[in-house]
XYZ file of C-alpha atoms in Angstrom:
168
model
C 57.342 119.026 4.409
C 60.047 121.344 3.031
C 62.752 118.755 3.734
C 60.726 116.116 1.829
C 60.233 118.473 -1.111
C 63.958 119.318 -1.254
C 65.511 115.887 -0.511
C 62.820 113.455 -1.605
C 62.672 109.747 -0.894
C 65.762 109.649 1.348
C 63.899 111.697 3.985
C 61.310 108.927 4.302
C 63.885 106.135 4.121
C 65.935 107.766 6.903
C 62.896 108.239 9.193
C 63.188 104.949 11.089
C 60.609 106.012 13.677
C 57.995 107.316 11.242
C 58.070 104.740 8.427
C 58.419 100.986 8.171
C 60.047 99.504 5.083
C 59.123 96.272 3.353
C 61.250 94.932 0.542
C 60.540 92.027 -1.738
C 61.532 90.769 -5.185
C 59.500 91.793 -8.239
C 58.375 88.887 -10.415
C 59.427 88.802 -14.036
C 62.313 89.404 -16.372
C 62.783 92.841 -17.922
C 64.910 93.721 -20.911
C 66.202 96.653 -22.889
C 68.130 96.757 -26.158
C 71.202 98.962 -26.169
C 72.894 100.334 -29.286
C 76.671 100.345 -28.795
C 77.198 102.428 -31.946
C 75.278 105.418 -30.518
C 75.548 105.701 -26.732
C 73.336 108.798 -26.467
C 70.409 107.075 -28.227
C 70.020 104.746 -25.235
C 69.411 107.413 -22.609
C 65.889 107.204 -21.250
C 65.064 103.754 -22.659
C 62.688 102.115 -20.197
C 63.594 98.773 -18.637
C 60.753 98.611 -16.083
C 57.518 100.581 -15.623
C 54.600 99.637 -13.369
C 52.827 102.985 -13.697
C 54.345 104.426 -10.515
C 57.923 103.150 -10.484
C 60.318 103.145 -13.383
C 63.834 101.991 -14.203
C 65.461 103.504 -17.262
C 68.869 103.732 -18.914
C 70.767 106.673 -17.466
C 73.770 106.287 -19.747
C 75.984 103.890 -21.652
C 79.718 104.497 -21.654
C 83.161 102.945 -21.990
C 85.282 103.049 -18.866
C 88.916 102.938 -19.970
C 89.337 101.420 -23.412
C 87.311 98.240 -23.082
C 84.864 98.207 -20.156
C 81.462 98.911 -21.677
C 78.948 99.783 -18.941
C 75.271 100.646 -18.644
C 73.937 102.711 -15.775
C 70.278 102.497 -14.768
C 68.299 105.062 -12.787
C 65.308 104.119 -10.658
C 62.457 106.543 -10.194
C 59.803 105.977 -7.546
C 57.096 107.920 -5.753
C 57.042 109.662 -2.396
C 54.665 111.722 -0.270
C 54.028 112.271 3.427
C 52.156 108.921 3.450
C 55.205 106.933 2.299
C 57.286 105.991 -0.698
C 57.957 103.223 -3.202
C 60.805 102.486 -5.554
C 61.764 99.476 -7.662
C 65.515 99.056 -7.833
C 68.344 96.708 -8.622
C 69.470 97.099 -5.020
C 67.863 96.092 -1.768
C 68.242 99.004 0.633
C 68.027 97.168 3.958
C 68.198 99.056 7.244
C 71.161 98.392 9.499
C 72.432 99.970 12.716
C 74.740 102.194 10.651
C 72.241 103.261 7.975
C 71.353 101.381 4.825
C 72.920 98.757 2.656
C 72.617 98.743 -1.104
C 72.963 95.065 -1.849
C 72.686 94.124 -5.520
C 70.063 91.383 -5.809
C 69.628 91.377 -9.592
C 70.199 88.434 -11.887
C 71.591 89.943 -15.083
C 72.360 88.522 -18.503
C 73.251 90.001 -21.858
C 72.799 88.722 -25.389
C 75.316 89.952 -27.942
C 75.806 88.496 -31.412
C 73.813 85.361 -30.448
C 75.930 84.750 -27.333
C 74.169 84.804 -23.926
C 76.220 85.352 -20.763
C 75.955 86.571 -17.186
C 76.928 90.199 -16.560
C 78.133 91.682 -13.303
C 77.505 94.874 -11.300
C 79.981 97.704 -11.702
C 78.530 100.229 -9.244
C 75.478 101.267 -7.267
C 74.335 104.185 -5.177
C 72.263 104.626 -2.073
C 68.976 106.498 -2.235
C 70.959 109.573 -3.260
C 68.486 110.957 -5.774
C 65.255 112.739 -5.029
C 63.134 109.805 -6.204
C 65.460 106.792 -6.270
C 68.919 105.399 -6.855
C 71.215 104.175 -9.614
C 73.021 100.940 -10.385
C 75.274 99.836 -13.223
C 76.568 96.717 -14.961
C 79.536 95.799 -17.093
C 78.098 94.831 -20.470
C 80.768 92.208 -21.117
C 82.136 89.769 -18.532
C 85.769 89.942 -17.485
C 85.989 86.172 -17.158
C 85.019 85.432 -20.760
C 86.516 86.621 -24.030
C 83.905 88.496 -26.070
C 84.888 90.075 -29.361
C 83.108 93.406 -29.664
C 82.571 94.122 -33.349
C 79.964 96.874 -33.578
C 80.390 96.993 -37.353
C 78.932 93.481 -37.472
C 76.196 94.047 -34.844
C 75.891 96.946 -32.428
C 72.826 95.820 -30.436
C 73.165 94.163 -27.039
C 70.105 93.080 -25.071
C 70.291 93.319 -21.291
C 67.855 91.269 -19.192
C 67.344 91.795 -15.478
C 65.299 89.743 -13.047
C 64.919 89.774 -9.258
C 64.456 93.536 -9.124
C 63.477 94.777 -5.655
C 60.380 96.712 -4.563
C 60.932 98.897 -1.542
C 57.787 100.195 0.138
C 57.833 102.627 3.066
C 54.590 103.161 5.007
C 53.680 105.067 8.166
C-alpha cells in the first residue's frame, strides 16, 4: 500500500502477476489550440477528459532556435483494484519491461495549412499517475513560415489515443 501511495501507477503496471493489462484505441479526435506568442498560457489546457483520465498540455517550448514542441501529460487513476490511463503511447508488456510505442495520429493547423506532425519524445509510466509524450509542432520535411505576428494560434489534433486498463 505504501509503495502504491509513493510510486503510483507504475507499481500496478510492473506487477505482472497481480494485474492484467488491456490496451485499446480510444475513438474520436481531440484538439487543443496553442498560442505560440505566450507559451505559459498553454500550460494545463485540456486535450482529453473522460471524467477519470485526462491529457493536458504540460508545456510548449522551442528546442534550439526553430523546433517548436508541445509536451502533453497524461493523468489516470489507480488504486489497489487496478489503474487506468489514456495516453499517446501504448505501454505493452515485453520480456524486458514495457514499450512506449507512439500510436497517435497527429495533425496541426497553422495559418490555414493542415499537416501531419511527428513525435519528439515520450516517457514510460514515470509519473505517479501517468506518462508524457511530445510532438514537433512543425514538420521537418515541409517548409512552414512561422509568423506569430500574423497569427499565433496553432491547433493540434490527436486521434488513436490509447486506453490502458489494469485489473486484478
